[in-house]
Amino acid sequence: MSETYFLITMAVWNCIVFCIYGYDKFSAIKGYERISEFTLLFLAFAFGGLGALLGMVIWRHKTLKLKFKLAIPIALLWSVYAVGFGYGLWVN
């Protein structure tokens, strides 16, 4: 049962990161105060790699920035590795 909570927590977190990328895109369009690139990358590396990648693709946000083109796939790989490792520790 606890592994279910772990996976649900990761899914919810990635949905939050996805929404934050969408909010930043909306802010860019409307001219509102933006979320810093550091924060966006930090969220991606804080186990939100999938949400960040989906946010980039679906919202078409930060797709022209080389920093994001390189860092977000690395963040996704890091997230998959770390979550898989954590899941293995949690279950065993």
PDB file of C-alpha atoms in Angstrom:
ATOM      1  CA  MET A   1       0.000   0.000   0.000  1.00  0.00           C
ATOM      2  CA  SER A   2       2.805   2.412   0.832  1.00  0.00           C
ATOM      3  CA  GLU A   3       4.355   1.960  -2.612  1.00  0.00           C
ATOM      4  CA  THR A   4       1.044   3.118  -4.083  1.00  0.00           C
ATOM      5  CA  TYR A   5       1.288   6.331  -2.047  1.00  0.00           C
ATOM      6  CA  PHE A   6       4.845   6.817  -3.268  1.00  0.00           C
ATOM      7  CA  LEU A   7       3.851   6.512  -6.933  1.00  0.00           C
ATOM      8  CA  ILE A   8       0.788   8.726  -6.453  1.00  0.00           C
ATOM      9  CA  THR A   9       2.975  11.353  -4.780  1.00  0.00           C
ATOM     10  CA  MET A  10       5.385  11.314  -7.725  1.00  0.00           C
ATOM     11  CA  ALA A  11       2.507  11.577 -10.210  1.00  0.00           C
ATOM     12  CA  VAL A  12       0.947  14.515  -8.347  1.00  0.00           C
ATOM     13  CA  TRP A  13       4.328  16.264  -8.086  1.00  0.00           C
ATOM     14  CA  ASN A  14       4.917  15.923 -11.831  1.00  0.00           C
ATOM     15  CA  CYS A  15       1.423  17.303 -12.493  1.00  0.00           C
ATOM     16  CA  ILE A  16       2.285  20.310 -10.309  1.00  0.00           C
ATOM     17  CA  VAL A  17       5.547  20.885 -12.210  1.00  0.00           C
ATOM     18  CA  PHE A  18       3.657  20.579 -15.496  1.00  0.00           C
ATOM     19  CA  CYS A  19       1.168  23.218 -14.309  1.00  0.00           C
ATOM     20  CA  ILE A  20       3.970  25.530 -13.168  1.00  0.00           C
ATOM     21  CA  TYR A  21       5.493  25.387 -16.657  1.00  0.00           C
ATOM     22  CA  GLY A  22       2.059  26.200 -18.062  1.00  0.00           C
ATOM     23  CA  TYR A  23       1.652  29.107 -15.661  1.00  0.00           C
ATOM     24  CA  ASP A  24       5.044  30.501 -16.663  1.00  0.00           C
ATOM     25  CA  LYS A  25       4.059  30.273 -20.339  1.00  0.00           C
ATOM     26  CA  PHE A  26       0.802  32.085 -19.538  1.00  0.00           C
ATOM     27  CA  SER A  27       2.760  34.720 -17.609  1.00  0.00           C
ATOM     28  CA  ALA A  28       5.088  35.179 -20.580  1.00  0.00           C
ATOM     29  CA  ILE A  29       2.159  35.741 -22.926  1.00  0.00           C
ATOM     30  CA  LYS A  30       0.354  38.156 -20.597  1.00  0.00           C
ATOM     31  CA  GLY A  31       3.489  40.021 -19.509  1.00  0.00           C
ATOM     32  CA  TYR A  32       3.144  39.046 -15.847  1.00  0.00           C
ATOM     33  CA  GLU A  33       6.029  38.396 -13.470  1.00  0.00           C
ATOM     34  CA  ARG A  34       7.857  35.242 -14.543  1.00  0.00           C
ATOM     35  CA  ILE A  35       9.236  32.229 -12.742  1.00  0.00           C
ATOM     36  CA  SER A  36      13.029  32.175 -12.908  1.00  0.00           C
ATOM     37  CA  GLU A  37      14.788  29.681 -15.150  1.00  0.00           C
ATOM     38  CA  PHE A  38      16.687  28.439 -12.117  1.00  0.00           C
ATOM     39  CA  THR A  39      13.416  27.585 -10.374  1.00  0.00           C
ATOM     40  CA  LEU A  40      12.039  25.818 -13.441  1.00  0.00           C
ATOM     41  CA  LEU A  41      15.184  23.726 -13.767  1.00  0.00           C
ATOM     42  CA  PHE A  42      15.292  23.064 -10.025  1.00  0.00           C
ATOM     43  CA  LEU A  43      11.730  21.719 -10.123  1.00  0.00           C
ATOM     44  CA  ALA A  44      12.679  19.460 -13.013  1.00  0.00           C
ATOM     45  CA  PHE A  45      15.652  18.029 -11.126  1.00  0.00           C
ATOM     46  CA  ALA A  46      13.594  17.718  -7.926  1.00  0.00           C
ATOM     47  CA  PHE A  47      11.928  14.595  -9.358  1.00  0.00           C
ATOM     48  CA  GLY A  48       9.734  16.579 -11.765  1.00  0.00           C
ATOM     49  CA  GLY A  49      11.512  15.678 -14.985  1.00  0.00           C
ATOM     50  CA  LEU A  50       8.486  14.143 -16.672  1.00  0.00           C
ATOM     51  CA  GLY A  51       6.246  17.077 -15.763  1.00  0.00           C
ATOM     52  CA  ALA A  52       8.864  19.533 -17.009  1.00  0.00           C
ATOM     53  CA  LEU A  53       9.336  17.696 -20.303  1.00  0.00           C
ATOM     54  CA  LEU A  54       5.594  17.477 -20.877  1.00  0.00           C
ATOM     55  CA  GLY A  55       5.282  21.145 -19.932  1.00  0.00           C
ATOM     56  CA  MET A  56       7.898  22.075 -22.505  1.00  0.00           C
ATOM     57  CA  VAL A  57       6.288  20.005 -25.245  1.00  0.00           C
ATOM     58  CA  ILE A  58       2.598  20.643 -24.606  1.00  0.00           C
ATOM     59  CA  TRP A  59       2.858  24.324 -23.651  1.00  0.00           C
ATOM     60  CA  ARG A  60       5.688  24.834 -26.191  1.00  0.00           C
ATOM     61  CA  HIS A  61       7.599  26.645 -23.487  1.00  0.00           C
ATOM     62  CA  LYS A  62      11.399  27.087 -23.351  1.00  0.00           C
ATOM     63  CA  THR A  63      11.791  24.817 -26.360  1.00  0.00           C
ATOM     64  CA  LEU A  64      14.199  27.209 -28.102  1.00  0.00           C
ATOM     65  CA  LYS A  65      16.538  27.556 -25.111  1.00  0.00           C
ATOM     66  CA  LEU A  66      19.540  25.252 -25.443  1.00  0.00           C
ATOM     67  CA  LYS A  67      19.889  25.088 -21.662  1.00  0.00           C
ATOM     68  CA  PHE A  68      16.420  23.565 -21.395  1.00  0.00           C
ATOM     69  CA  LYS A  69      16.823  21.336 -24.436  1.00  0.00           C
ATOM     70  CA  LEU A  70      19.820  19.711 -22.745  1.00  0.00           C
ATOM     71  CA  ALA A  71      18.883  19.879 -19.064  1.00  0.00           C
ATOM     72  CA  ILE A  72      15.278  18.669 -19.129  1.00  0.00           C
ATOM     73  CA  PRO A  73      16.011  15.259 -20.721  1.00  0.00           C
ATOM     74  CA  ILE A  74      18.827  14.830 -18.180  1.00  0.00           C
ATOM     75  CA  ALA A  75      16.379  15.780 -15.420  1.00  0.00           C
ATOM     76  CA  LEU A  76      13.950  13.176 -16.743  1.00  0.00           C
ATOM     77  CA  LEU A  77      16.638  10.488 -16.682  1.00  0.00           C
ATOM     78  CA  TRP A  78      17.658  11.567 -13.176  1.00  0.00           C
ATOM     79  CA  SER A  79      14.030  11.460 -12.024  1.00  0.00           C
ATOM     80  CA  VAL A  80      13.426   8.008 -13.458  1.00  0.00           C
ATOM     81  CA  TYR A  81      16.631   6.703 -11.891  1.00  0.00           C
ATOM     82  CA  ALA A  82      16.076   8.328  -8.492  1.00  0.00           C
ATOM     83  CA  VAL A  83      12.396   7.473  -8.249  1.00  0.00           C
ATOM     84  CA  GLY A  84      13.080   3.907  -9.370  1.00  0.00           C
ATOM     85  CA  PHE A  85      15.858   3.603  -6.804  1.00  0.00           C
ATOM     86  CA  GLY A  86      13.665   5.124  -4.095  1.00  0.00           C
ATOM     87  CA  TYR A  87      10.763   2.904  -5.065  1.00  0.00           C
ATOM     88  CA  GLY A  88      13.044  -0.132  -4.798  1.00  0.00           C
ATOM     89  CA  LEU A  89      14.157   0.924  -1.328  1.00  0.00           C
ATOM     90  CA  TRP A  90      10.589   1.679  -0.287  1.00  0.00           C
ATOM     91  CA  VAL A  91       9.235  -1.697  -1.419  1.00  0.00           C
ATOM     92  CA  ASN A  92      12.114  -3.781  -0.073  1.00  0.00           C
TER      93      ASN A  92
END
